[in-house]
Tab-separated table of C-alpha atoms in Angstrom:
chain	number	residue	atom	x	y	z
A	19	UNK	CA	6.984	13.010	20.865
A	20	UNK	CA	4.470	12.539	18.071
A	21	UNK	CA	1.553	10.239	18.835
A	22	UNK	CA	1.193	7.405	16.330
A	23	UNK	CA	-1.833	5.124	16.575
A	24	UNK	CA	-0.963	1.457	17.016
A	25	UNK	CA	-2.437	0.574	13.621
A	26	UNK	CA	-0.217	3.139	11.889
A	27	UNK	CA	2.818	1.713	13.667
A	28	UNK	CA	1.881	-1.789	12.523
A	29	UNK	CA	1.446	-0.514	8.967
A	30	UNK	CA	4.908	1.063	9.186
A	31	UNK	CA	6.285	-2.356	10.177
A	32	UNK	CA	4.599	-3.896	7.109
A	33	UNK	CA	6.118	-1.137	4.948
A	34	UNK	CA	9.541	-2.002	6.365
A	35	UNK	CA	8.903	-5.676	5.602
A	36	UNK	CA	8.149	-4.676	1.995
A	37	UNK	CA	11.433	-2.766	1.787
A	38	UNK	CA	13.288	-5.756	3.245
A	39	UNK	CA	11.786	-8.139	0.683
A	40	UNK	CA	9.992	-10.528	3.032
A	41	UNK	CA	8.221	-13.562	1.488
A	42	UNK	CA	4.698	-12.957	0.082
A	43	UNK	CA	2.916	-15.212	2.577
A	44	UNK	CA	4.477	-13.384	5.531
A	45	UNK	CA	3.657	-9.986	4.007
A	46	UNK	CA	0.041	-10.844	3.267
A	47	UNK	CA	-0.629	-12.375	6.642
A	48	UNK	CA	0.933	-9.344	8.369
A	49	UNK	CA	-1.095	-6.847	6.382
A	50	UNK	CA	-4.310	-8.886	6.683
A	51	UNK	CA	-3.932	-8.729	10.474
A	52	UNK	CA	-3.895	-4.910	10.294
A	53	UNK	CA	-6.839	-4.527	7.912
A	54	UNK	CA	-10.085	-3.814	9.725
A	55	UNK	CA	-12.420	-4.405	6.799
A	56	UNK	CA	-10.798	-7.672	5.768
A	57	UNK	CA	-11.108	-9.079	9.267
A	58	UNK	CA	-14.801	-8.179	9.518
A	59	UNK	CA	-15.810	-8.884	5.907
A	60	UNK	CA	-16.989	-12.012	4.186
A	61	UNK	CA	-13.879	-11.760	1.964
A	62	UNK	CA	-11.576	-12.832	4.800
A	63	UNK	CA	-11.852	-16.582	4.070
A	64	UNK	CA	-11.456	-15.852	0.352
A	65	UNK	CA	-8.209	-13.936	0.934
A	66	UNK	CA	-6.927	-16.723	3.184
A	67	UNK	CA	-7.685	-19.237	0.417
A	68	UNK	CA	-5.790	-17.103	-2.103
A	69	UNK	CA	-2.806	-16.883	0.264
A	70	UNK	CA	-2.894	-20.642	0.840
A	71	UNK	CA	-3.044	-21.262	-2.934
A	72	UNK	CA	-0.113	-18.905	-3.577
A	73	UNK	CA	-2.239	-16.517	-5.647
A	74	UNK	CA	-0.360	-13.470	-4.367
A	75	UNK	CA	-1.472	-10.983	-7.028
A	76	UNK	CA	-5.141	-11.946	-6.708
A	77	UNK	CA	-4.876	-11.651	-2.923
A	78	UNK	CA	-3.296	-8.179	-3.201
A	79	UNK	CA	-5.997	-6.983	-5.620
A	80	UNK	CA	-8.741	-8.383	-3.369
A	81	UNK	CA	-7.117	-6.645	-0.417
A	82	UNK	CA	-7.154	-3.356	-2.368
A	83	UNK	CA	-10.837	-3.770	-3.262
A	84	UNK	CA	-11.940	-4.671	0.269
A	85	UNK	CA	-9.744	-2.473	2.430
A	86	UNK	CA	-9.569	0.645	0.234
A	87	UNK	CA	-12.921	0.819	-1.592
A	88	UNK	CA	-12.454	4.514	-2.443
A	89	UNK	CA	-9.175	3.765	-4.274
A	90	UNK	CA	-9.232	2.181	-7.724
A	91	UNK	CA	-6.496	0.686	-9.835
A	92	UNK	CA	-5.469	3.375	-12.298
A	93	UNK	CA	-2.514	1.802	-14.059
A	94	UNK	CA	-0.626	-1.470	-14.022
A	95	UNK	CA	2.242	-1.632	-16.493
A	96	UNK	CA	5.466	-3.546	-17.050
A	97	UNK	CA	8.465	-1.706	-18.449
A	98	UNK	CA	12.161	-2.532	-18.488
A	99	UNK	CA	11.992	-5.219	-15.823
A	100	UNK	CA	9.698	-3.428	-13.362
A	101	UNK	CA	5.993	-3.365	-12.652
A	102	UNK	CA	4.427	0.065	-12.190
A	103	UNK	CA	1.234	0.302	-10.143
A	104	UNK	CA	-0.899	3.396	-9.627
A	105	UNK	CA	-4.049	3.618	-7.519
A	106	UNK	CA	-6.246	6.667	-7.382
A	107	UNK	CA	-9.325	8.258	-5.847
A	108	UNK	CA	-10.213	9.957	-9.132
A	109	UNK	CA	-9.300	7.759	-12.094
A	110	UNK	CA	-11.175	9.931	-14.577
A	111	UNK	CA	-9.042	13.015	-13.913
A	112	UNK	CA	-5.960	13.643	-16.036
A	113	UNK	CA	-2.861	12.167	-14.417
A	114	UNK	CA	-1.340	15.568	-13.672
A	115	UNK	CA	-4.411	16.536	-11.597
A	116	UNK	CA	-4.788	13.243	-9.796
A	117	UNK	CA	-3.130	12.535	-6.456
A	118	UNK	CA	-2.409	8.918	-7.335
A	119	UNK	CA	-0.181	6.628	-5.338
A	120	UNK	CA	2.470	5.255	-7.658
A	121	UNK	CA	4.779	2.375	-6.822
A	122	UNK	CA	7.141	0.107	-8.695
A	123	UNK	CA	8.890	-3.189	-8.145
A	124	UNK	CA	10.289	-6.094	-10.125
A	125	UNK	CA	7.508	-8.292	-8.716
A	126	UNK	CA	3.873	-7.531	-9.629
A	127	UNK	CA	2.523	-8.611	-6.246
A	128	UNK	CA	4.941	-6.365	-4.350
A	129	UNK	CA	4.197	-3.344	-6.554
A	130	UNK	CA	0.458	-3.698	-5.839
A	131	UNK	CA	0.990	-4.358	-2.139
A	132	UNK	CA	3.210	-1.269	-1.797
A	133	UNK	CA	0.376	0.844	-3.212
A	134	UNK	CA	-2.113	-0.766	-0.818
A	135	UNK	CA	0.120	-0.120	2.200
A	136	UNK	CA	0.674	3.522	1.198
A	137	UNK	CA	-3.096	3.943	0.758
A	138	UNK	CA	-3.727	2.427	4.191
A	139	UNK	CA	-1.153	4.741	5.780
A	140	UNK	CA	-2.766	7.780	4.156
A	141	UNK	CA	-6.250	6.644	5.228
A	142	UNK	CA	-5.046	6.066	8.799
A	143	UNK	CA	-3.508	9.533	9.045
A	144	UNK	CA	-6.619	11.172	7.551
A	145	UNK	CA	-8.832	9.323	10.032
A	146	UNK	CA	-6.864	10.685	12.971
A	147	UNK	CA	-6.678	14.208	11.574
A	148	UNK	CA	-2.944	14.154	11.083
A	149	UNK	CA	-0.936	15.095	8.073
A	150	UNK	CA	1.651	12.636	6.868
A	151	UNK	CA	4.722	13.640	4.982
A	152	UNK	CA	4.458	11.179	2.161
A	153	UNK	CA	7.708	9.396	1.441
A	154	UNK	CA	7.096	6.764	-1.204
A	155	UNK	CA	7.973	3.202	-0.272
A	156	UNK	CA	10.271	3.187	-3.308
A	157	UNK	CA	12.467	5.960	-1.903
A	158	UNK	CA	15.963	4.605	-1.437
A	159	UNK	CA	18.164	7.649	-1.055
A	160	UNK	CA	16.771	10.316	1.231
A	161	UNK	CA	18.576	13.585	1.748
A	162	UNK	CA	17.981	15.982	4.610
A	163	UNK	CA	17.329	19.534	3.459
A	164	UNK	CA	17.305	21.092	6.904
A	165	UNK	CA	19.448	24.158	7.484
A	166	UNK	CA	21.305	23.559	10.717
A	167	UNK	CA	23.530	26.612	10.268
């Protein structure tokens, strides 16, 4: 059995909540409980105020800035009814060289939060020396390519 740190398991639960379309307040409070930097930073009351005010997008962007300081917003675009969000370690590189996290959703807040959760999962795996097979949170139809023959 593969060892998964408790924080990674809790982040997986938040990712599942994103897939299930839970309400923004529930999502933000769940992810804020997992975030180490938010809990210990002076931004914690600010994020709680944003959640209380219903400023979901501002809360998600603040969460990105506080919890993933190495990641920067690369692109935020709306096209054909969906928001596309990309965060990156190296914004100045051409897109084809950059290992950006790209997400999409009909709701701006959820698109940003998906990128934050994926970034947190990657950071958690890197911290514990593991390699994570990255399956985007947007993946709906997964196919097994194993040869069982």
